[in-house]
């Protein structure tokens, strides 16, 4: 494919220029623009260089946002100017890598150049572009800067760099996650990793605020990854991370984590609950909290032993993980959000895809608080289980 070759040979910061040249030459495109979802998942930010002439577009009520949300190409007719011979079409194409929704590629074509075959080719080009953007981010800040609607705090910068992505899809499952406040998060985090046989998923909540909370979470997440990559079982991963955190902080700071190891072939789950993150399950229309034996947070005491518990997920299950910044969020009058309100939020979002659920739940949480800025950071992770 000409576009793939052009993207692979382009400089990391010039991917948009490369795809623009190909689409202009081969498809007579009038314009080509790339928009990336901002950290708060509220707008699609244009990838451009100063002076910036394009404005962000809404994720929720724009043609590009429609393509982003539905993860399907969306075509709109654009009326031509008085000197034009006819209308053009503007094609909005989701830019997604293995289920991680990055943004939208918008291509304006002469009306006669659009057909179903062309749409399929453009969708493939958008997918290739997404893969190249992910690789290019190792060598340029262009795409990370484009995602910023506001300035990130240093703590938030460190937290976002830890994440594997915000969504992921495989035949057995779909994952979605979101942090709030997106530009000032400090202690909450999530991590996942999959092999041919297993999915590992961690939801963490570090104590403290600002840079201290971010440093604690960075230490714990990297300790957990180190243990996981050494092939240790789940309980031993927790024990090794516990030792690493305690060795550094001597019990002054600690981190709560809910750890899951899921067998993809059977849905058998091993879990370690070491602190405050909670898990709720939507199964056959009913929401229930999944109970665990509470164990000590990582780093609270020296050489804590952890024990893994077991349960099973069934095809059609939706698992929703939340930090204490969700279920403890209070109104001005002091009423906590709690499990009942969270259950209603899970029910009201049951028709959404997993990648859309966290942001929707956090919007409902914001309405409960009655103020846009939370007292504590909040995390929601959604796992839709399909099984094999």
Short mmCIF file of C-alpha atoms in Angstrom, two decimals:
data_model
loop_
_atom_site.label_atom_id
_atom_site.label_comp_id
_atom_site.label_asym_id
_atom_site.label_seq_id
_atom_site.Cartn_x
_atom_site.Cartn_y
_atom_site.Cartn_z
CA UNK A 1 0.00 0.00 0.00
CA UNK A 2 1.40 3.38 -1.03
CA UNK A 3 0.09 5.09 2.10
CA UNK A 4 1.65 2.51 4.40
CA UNK A 5 5.02 2.87 2.69
CA UNK A 6 4.83 6.66 2.87
CA UNK A 7 3.93 6.60 6.58
CA UNK A 8 6.66 4.11 7.48
CA UNK A 9 9.35 6.22 5.78
CA UNK A 10 8.12 9.61 7.03
CA UNK A 11 9.79 11.45 9.89
CA UNK A 12 7.88 10.91 13.15
CA UNK A 13 6.59 14.49 13.26
CA UNK A 14 5.52 14.47 9.59
CA UNK A 15 2.98 11.63 9.51
CA UNK A 16 0.09 13.98 8.73
CA UNK A 17 2.04 15.57 5.89
CA UNK A 18 2.80 12.12 4.48
CA UNK A 19 -0.79 10.86 4.56
CA UNK A 20 -1.99 14.21 3.21
CA UNK A 21 0.28 13.87 0.14
CA UNK A 22 -0.91 10.33 -0.55
CA UNK A 23 -4.60 11.17 -0.22
CA UNK A 24 -4.22 14.27 -2.37
CA UNK A 25 -2.39 12.37 -5.12
CA UNK A 26 -4.42 9.14 -5.12
CA UNK A 27 -7.89 10.27 -4.03
CA UNK A 28 -7.90 13.93 -5.13
CA UNK A 29 -8.55 14.95 -1.53
CA UNK A 30 -9.23 18.63 -1.04
CA UNK A 31 -8.15 18.58 2.62
CA UNK A 32 -6.87 16.08 5.19
CA UNK A 33 -6.86 16.74 8.93
CA UNK A 34 -6.01 14.60 11.97
CA UNK A 35 -7.79 15.12 15.29
CA UNK A 36 -6.71 13.40 18.53
CA UNK A 37 -8.90 12.90 21.59
CA UNK A 38 -7.87 15.12 24.48
CA UNK A 39 -7.05 13.70 27.90
CA UNK A 40 -10.51 14.49 29.23
CA UNK A 41 -12.24 12.78 26.27
CA UNK A 42 -14.35 15.90 25.70
CA UNK A 43 -12.93 17.27 22.44
CA UNK A 44 -10.94 16.18 19.41
CA UNK A 45 -7.85 18.34 19.13
CA UNK A 46 -6.39 19.16 15.68
CA UNK A 47 -2.81 18.11 14.97
CA UNK A 48 -1.29 21.25 13.50
CA UNK A 49 1.66 23.60 13.76
CA UNK A 50 1.56 27.29 14.70
CA UNK A 51 -0.23 29.43 13.72
CA UNK A 52 -3.15 27.15 14.64
CA UNK A 53 -6.09 27.73 12.31
CA UNK A 54 -8.29 24.76 13.24
CA UNK A 55 -10.48 24.63 16.34
CA UNK A 56 -11.16 21.58 18.52
CA UNK A 57 -14.42 19.75 17.80
CA UNK A 58 -16.70 18.16 20.36
CA UNK A 59 -16.58 14.43 21.00
CA UNK A 60 -20.31 14.44 21.80
CA UNK A 61 -22.08 16.51 19.12
CA UNK A 62 -20.02 16.74 15.95
CA UNK A 63 -19.66 14.59 12.82
CA UNK A 64 -16.08 13.72 13.78
CA UNK A 65 -17.25 12.89 17.30
CA UNK A 66 -19.91 10.62 15.84
CA UNK A 67 -17.23 8.63 14.00
CA UNK A 68 -15.11 8.52 17.16
CA UNK A 69 -17.95 7.30 19.37
CA UNK A 70 -19.42 4.75 16.96
CA UNK A 71 -15.99 3.64 15.70
CA UNK A 72 -17.40 3.65 12.18
CA UNK A 73 -16.69 5.98 9.22
CA UNK A 74 -19.18 8.83 9.01
CA UNK A 75 -19.82 10.68 5.74
CA UNK A 76 -21.32 14.16 5.48
CA UNK A 77 -22.09 16.22 2.37
CA UNK A 78 -20.40 19.61 2.14
CA UNK A 79 -22.01 22.22 -0.09
CA UNK A 80 -19.62 23.65 -2.63
CA UNK A 81 -18.81 27.33 -3.01
CA UNK A 82 -20.54 29.33 -5.72
CA UNK A 83 -17.67 28.70 -8.08
CA UNK A 84 -17.64 24.93 -7.54
CA UNK A 85 -19.26 22.49 -9.90
CA UNK A 86 -20.83 20.40 -7.13
CA UNK A 87 -20.84 19.22 -3.57
CA UNK A 88 -17.98 17.49 -1.78
CA UNK A 89 -18.11 14.82 0.88
CA UNK A 90 -16.26 14.93 4.17
CA UNK A 91 -15.33 11.49 5.50
CA UNK A 92 -14.55 11.09 9.19
CA UNK A 93 -12.55 7.91 9.93
CA UNK A 94 -11.76 6.54 13.41
CA UNK A 95 -8.04 6.29 14.14
CA UNK A 96 -7.83 3.29 16.46
CA UNK A 97 -5.08 0.83 17.41
CA UNK A 98 -6.22 -2.56 18.79
CA UNK A 99 -9.25 -0.97 20.35
CA UNK A 100 -7.42 2.09 21.75
CA UNK A 101 -9.33 5.06 20.33
CA UNK A 102 -6.82 7.77 19.40
CA UNK A 103 -8.85 10.15 17.29
CA UNK A 104 -10.30 10.81 13.84
CA UNK A 105 -8.88 11.37 10.34
CA UNK A 106 -11.07 13.78 8.36
CA UNK A 107 -10.78 13.72 4.56
CA UNK A 108 -12.68 16.02 2.19
CA UNK A 109 -13.22 14.52 -1.28
CA UNK A 110 -14.93 15.65 -4.49
CA UNK A 111 -18.43 14.15 -4.50
CA UNK A 112 -17.72 11.88 -7.45
CA UNK A 113 -14.69 10.35 -5.75
CA UNK A 114 -16.67 8.72 -2.94
CA UNK A 115 -17.89 5.12 -3.01
CA UNK A 116 -17.96 2.14 -0.66
CA UNK A 117 -14.68 0.75 -1.96
CA UNK A 118 -12.97 4.08 -1.44
CA UNK A 119 -14.36 4.22 2.11
CA UNK A 120 -12.84 0.86 2.97
CA UNK A 121 -9.45 1.92 1.65
CA UNK A 122 -9.54 5.17 3.59
CA UNK A 123 -10.46 3.27 6.77
CA UNK A 124 -7.39 1.04 6.29
CA UNK A 125 -5.19 4.11 5.84
CA UNK A 126 -6.57 5.62 9.06
CA UNK A 127 -5.75 2.39 10.90
CA UNK A 128 -2.18 2.36 9.58
CA UNK A 129 -1.84 6.01 10.56
CA UNK A 130 -2.89 5.14 14.11
CA UNK A 131 -0.21 2.48 14.42
CA UNK A 132 2.43 4.89 13.14
CA UNK A 133 1.33 7.61 15.59
CA UNK A 134 1.80 5.20 18.50
CA UNK A 135 5.31 4.31 17.30
CA UNK A 136 6.18 7.95 16.52
CA UNK A 137 5.34 9.06 20.07
CA UNK A 138 8.62 7.51 21.20
CA UNK A 139 10.51 10.09 19.14
CA UNK A 140 8.36 13.24 19.04
CA UNK A 141 6.05 15.21 21.33
CA UNK A 142 3.85 16.46 18.46
CA UNK A 143 0.98 14.03 19.07
CA UNK A 144 1.15 14.16 22.87
CA UNK A 145 1.04 17.95 22.74
CA UNK A 146 -1.93 17.85 20.37
CA UNK A 147 -3.96 15.91 22.94
CA UNK A 148 -3.76 18.74 25.47
CA UNK A 149 -6.70 21.05 25.80
CA UNK A 150 -5.11 22.49 28.95
CA UNK A 151 -1.76 22.25 30.64
CA UNK A 152 -1.06 19.01 32.52
CA UNK A 153 0.27 19.18 36.05
CA UNK A 154 3.58 17.40 36.54
CA UNK A 155 1.85 14.70 38.61
CA UNK A 156 -0.68 14.13 35.81
CA UNK A 157 2.11 14.01 33.23
CA UNK A 158 3.75 11.20 35.17
CA UNK A 159 0.49 9.30 35.62
CA UNK A 160 -0.55 9.42 31.95
CA UNK A 161 2.90 8.22 30.88
CA UNK A 162 2.38 5.12 33.04
CA UNK A 163 -0.82 4.01 31.32
CA UNK A 164 -1.05 1.24 28.71
CA UNK A 165 -3.81 3.14 26.82
CA UNK A 166 -7.40 4.10 27.55
CA UNK A 167 -9.11 1.23 25.79
CA UNK A 168 -8.27 -2.16 24.37
CA UNK A 169 -10.13 -4.85 22.43
CA UNK A 170 -9.62 -8.54 21.80
CA UNK A 171 -12.05 -11.28 20.78
CA UNK A 172 -12.46 -12.32 24.43
CA UNK A 173 -12.95 -8.86 25.97
CA UNK A 174 -13.17 -5.09 25.63
CA UNK A 175 -11.57 -2.68 28.09
CA UNK A 176 -12.07 1.05 28.70
CA UNK A 177 -10.76 3.38 31.41
CA UNK A 178 -10.70 7.06 32.33
CA UNK A 179 -9.15 9.24 35.04
CA UNK A 180 -10.53 12.45 36.52
CA UNK A 181 -9.53 15.27 36.78
CA UNK A 182 -7.73 14.37 33.57
CA UNK A 183 -5.29 17.29 33.69
CA UNK A 184 -4.54 17.13 37.41
CA UNK A 185 -4.72 13.44 38.37
CA UNK A 186 -2.18 12.33 40.96
CA UNK A 187 -2.71 8.97 42.73
CA UNK A 188 -5.15 6.76 40.81
CA UNK A 189 -3.95 4.54 38.00
CA UNK A 190 -4.62 1.36 36.05
CA UNK A 191 -2.53 -1.13 34.14
CA UNK A 192 -3.25 -4.12 31.94
CA UNK A 193 -1.32 -6.64 29.91
CA UNK A 194 -2.38 -9.68 27.88
CA UNK A 195 -0.73 -12.82 26.56
CA UNK A 196 -2.20 -15.57 24.41
CA UNK A 197 -3.73 -17.14 27.53
CA UNK A 198 -4.17 -14.50 30.23
CA UNK A 199 -5.23 -10.93 30.96
CA UNK A 200 -3.65 -9.12 33.91
CA UNK A 201 -5.52 -6.04 35.17
CA UNK A 202 -4.54 -3.78 38.07
CA UNK A 203 -6.51 -0.85 39.50
CA UNK A 204 -4.51 1.28 41.94
CA UNK A 205 -5.13 4.16 44.33
CA UNK A 206 -2.06 5.77 45.91
CA UNK A 207 -2.38 7.84 49.07
CA UNK A 208 -1.40 11.50 49.21
CA UNK A 209 -1.62 14.35 46.75
CA UNK A 210 0.31 15.87 43.90
CA UNK A 211 3.80 14.75 43.03
CA UNK A 212 4.19 12.58 46.14
CA UNK A 213 1.16 10.48 45.20
CA UNK A 214 2.41 10.19 41.62
CA UNK A 215 5.89 9.06 42.76
CA UNK A 216 4.33 6.42 45.00
CA UNK A 217 2.15 5.10 42.18
CA UNK A 218 5.08 5.05 39.76
CA UNK A 219 7.12 2.98 42.17
CA UNK A 220 4.30 0.51 42.84
CA UNK A 221 3.23 0.08 39.20
CA UNK A 222 6.79 -0.56 38.06
CA UNK A 223 7.32 -3.02 40.92
CA UNK A 224 4.15 -4.89 39.89
CA UNK A 225 5.26 -4.93 36.25
CA UNK A 226 8.71 -6.16 37.24
CA UNK A 227 7.18 -9.04 39.18
CA UNK A 228 4.65 -9.86 36.45
CA UNK A 229 7.34 -9.89 33.75
CA UNK A 230 9.41 -12.22 35.91
CA UNK A 231 6.54 -14.71 35.63
CA UNK A 232 5.51 -14.63 39.29
CA UNK A 233 1.96 -15.62 40.29
CA UNK A 234 -0.45 -12.90 41.37
CA UNK A 235 -0.01 -13.16 45.16
CA UNK A 236 3.78 -13.07 44.78
CA UNK A 237 3.52 -10.00 42.53
CA UNK A 238 1.66 -8.24 45.33
CA UNK A 239 4.24 -9.35 47.91
CA UNK A 240 7.19 -8.15 45.82
CA UNK A 241 5.58 -4.76 45.17
CA UNK A 242 4.68 -4.51 48.86
CA UNK A 243 8.34 -5.01 49.78
CA UNK A 244 9.48 -2.40 47.25
CA UNK A 245 7.07 0.24 48.56
CA UNK A 246 7.82 -0.53 52.22
CA UNK A 247 11.58 -0.47 51.62
CA UNK A 248 11.33 3.06 50.29
CA UNK A 249 8.64 4.60 52.53
CA UNK A 250 8.92 2.42 55.69
CA UNK A 251 5.14 2.46 56.12
CA UNK A 252 4.71 6.25 55.86
CA UNK A 253 2.97 5.88 52.48
CA UNK A 254 1.15 2.95 50.96
CA UNK A 255 -0.93 2.08 47.93
CA UNK A 256 -4.26 0.29 47.50
CA UNK A 257 -4.61 -2.10 44.59
CA UNK A 258 -7.11 -4.57 43.18
CA UNK A 259 -5.31 -7.13 41.02
CA UNK A 260 -6.94 -9.60 38.61
CA UNK A 261 -5.47 -12.40 36.56
CA UNK A 262 -8.03 -13.80 34.07
CA UNK A 263 -7.69 -17.07 32.19
CA UNK A 264 -8.93 -16.24 28.69
CA UNK A 265 -10.01 -19.77 27.76
CA UNK A 266 -12.19 -20.37 30.83
CA UNK A 267 -13.01 -17.02 32.48
CA UNK A 268 -11.43 -18.25 35.72
CA UNK A 269 -10.17 -15.26 37.72
CA UNK A 270 -7.61 -15.02 40.50
CA UNK A 271 -7.79 -11.77 42.48
CA UNK A 272 -5.88 -9.97 45.21
CA UNK A 273 -7.75 -7.16 46.97
CA UNK A 274 -5.22 -4.99 48.81
CA UNK A 275 -7.12 -1.83 49.69
CA UNK A 276 -9.84 0.47 48.46
CA UNK A 277 -10.68 -0.08 44.74
CA UNK A 278 -14.06 -1.81 44.33
CA UNK A 279 -15.51 -4.13 41.71
CA UNK A 280 -19.15 -4.26 40.63
CA UNK A 281 -20.54 -6.78 38.16
CA UNK A 282 -23.44 -6.36 35.75
CA UNK A 283 -24.79 -9.84 34.97
CA UNK A 284 -28.12 -10.56 33.26
CA UNK A 285 -29.40 -7.08 34.05
CA UNK A 286 -28.52 -7.08 37.77
CA UNK A 287 -25.68 -5.11 39.38
CA UNK A 288 -23.92 -6.59 42.40
CA UNK A 289 -20.72 -5.88 44.23
CA UNK A 290 -18.11 -8.64 43.99
CA UNK A 291 -16.89 -9.22 47.57
CA UNK A 292 -13.28 -9.99 48.47
CA UNK A 293 -11.41 -10.67 51.67
CA UNK A 294 -9.73 -7.35 52.47
CA UNK A 295 -5.95 -7.48 52.64
CA UNK A 296 -3.43 -4.82 53.60
CA UNK A 297 -2.43 -2.12 51.09
CA UNK A 298 1.00 -2.41 49.51
CA UNK A 299 3.77 -0.97 51.69
CA UNK A 300 1.83 -0.57 54.94
CA UNK A 301 3.87 -3.17 56.83
CA UNK A 302 7.01 -5.15 56.18
CA UNK A 303 6.76 -8.54 54.41
CA UNK A 304 2.99 -8.86 54.19
CA UNK A 305 1.74 -12.15 52.78
CA UNK A 306 -1.04 -11.99 50.19
CA UNK A 307 -3.54 -14.67 49.20
CA UNK A 308 -5.31 -14.86 45.84
CA UNK A 309 -9.04 -15.58 45.74
CA UNK A 310 -10.94 -17.10 42.84
CA UNK A 311 -14.19 -16.40 41.03
CA UNK A 312 -15.40 -16.74 37.44
CA UNK A 313 -16.70 -14.40 34.76
CA UNK A 314 -19.35 -15.48 32.27
CA UNK A 315 -19.83 -14.33 28.67
CA UNK A 316 -21.91 -11.16 28.76
CA UNK A 317 -20.58 -10.01 32.15
CA UNK A 318 -19.57 -6.38 32.57
CA UNK A 319 -17.08 -5.63 35.36
CA UNK A 320 -16.75 -2.03 36.56
CA UNK A 321 -13.82 -1.05 38.79
CA UNK A 322 -13.85 2.22 40.72
CA UNK A 323 -11.52 4.04 43.11
CA UNK A 324 -12.62 5.66 46.35
CA UNK A 325 -12.79 8.98 44.55
CA UNK A 326 -15.95 7.61 42.91
CA UNK A 327 -17.92 5.87 45.65
CA UNK A 328 -16.85 8.32 48.40
CA UNK A 329 -17.53 11.46 46.32
CA UNK A 330 -19.92 13.66 48.28
CA UNK A 331 -22.41 16.41 47.57
CA UNK A 332 -22.08 19.80 49.24
CA UNK A 333 -24.37 18.40 51.94
CA UNK A 334 -22.06 15.45 52.57
CA UNK A 335 -24.07 12.64 50.91
CA UNK A 336 -21.68 10.04 49.48
CA UNK A 337 -22.16 8.63 46.00
CA UNK A 338 -22.11 5.04 47.27
CA UNK A 339 -22.95 1.68 45.74
CA UNK A 340 -26.61 2.47 45.02
CA UNK A 341 -25.87 5.51 42.85
CA UNK A 342 -23.01 3.65 41.22
CA UNK A 343 -25.32 0.73 40.42
CA UNK A 344 -27.79 3.14 38.78
CA UNK A 345 -24.97 4.64 36.71
CA UNK A 346 -23.88 1.18 35.56
CA UNK A 347 -27.46 0.34 34.61
CA UNK A 348 -27.97 3.60 32.72
CA UNK A 349 -24.80 3.04 30.67
CA UNK A 350 -25.36 -0.67 29.96
CA UNK A 351 -25.93 -0.11 26.21
CA UNK A 352 -22.66 1.79 25.74
CA UNK A 353 -19.46 0.14 24.62
CA UNK A 354 -16.84 -0.52 27.30
CA UNK A 355 -14.62 2.33 26.06
CA UNK A 356 -17.46 4.84 26.53
CA UNK A 357 -18.68 3.68 29.95
CA UNK A 358 -15.97 5.22 32.21
CA UNK A 359 -16.45 8.74 30.86
CA UNK A 360 -20.24 8.41 31.08
CA UNK A 361 -20.09 7.22 34.71
CA UNK A 362 -17.74 10.07 35.60
CA UNK A 363 -20.17 12.57 34.03
CA UNK A 364 -22.95 11.22 36.26
CA UNK A 365 -20.60 11.45 39.24
CA UNK A 366 -19.91 15.11 38.42
CA UNK A 367 -23.66 15.76 38.46
CA UNK A 368 -23.89 14.15 41.89
CA UNK A 369 -21.10 16.33 43.27
CA UNK A 370 -22.71 19.45 41.90
CA UNK A 371 -19.33 21.00 41.14
CA UNK A 372 -16.88 20.43 38.27
CA UNK A 373 -13.68 20.11 40.33
CA UNK A 374 -13.55 16.99 42.55
CA UNK A 375 -11.98 16.84 46.00
CA UNK A 376 -10.23 13.58 45.12
CA UNK A 377 -9.13 12.01 41.87
CA UNK A 378 -11.42 9.33 40.46
CA UNK A 379 -10.92 6.28 38.26
CA UNK A 380 -13.37 4.04 36.41
CA UNK A 381 -12.36 0.92 34.45
CA UNK A 382 -14.89 -1.15 32.48
CA UNK A 383 -14.29 -4.72 31.28
CA UNK A 384 -16.80 -6.41 28.97
CA UNK A 385 -16.23 -10.16 28.95
CA UNK A 386 -17.17 -12.16 25.85
CA UNK A 387 -15.05 -15.25 26.44
CA UNK A 388 -14.02 -17.75 23.81
#
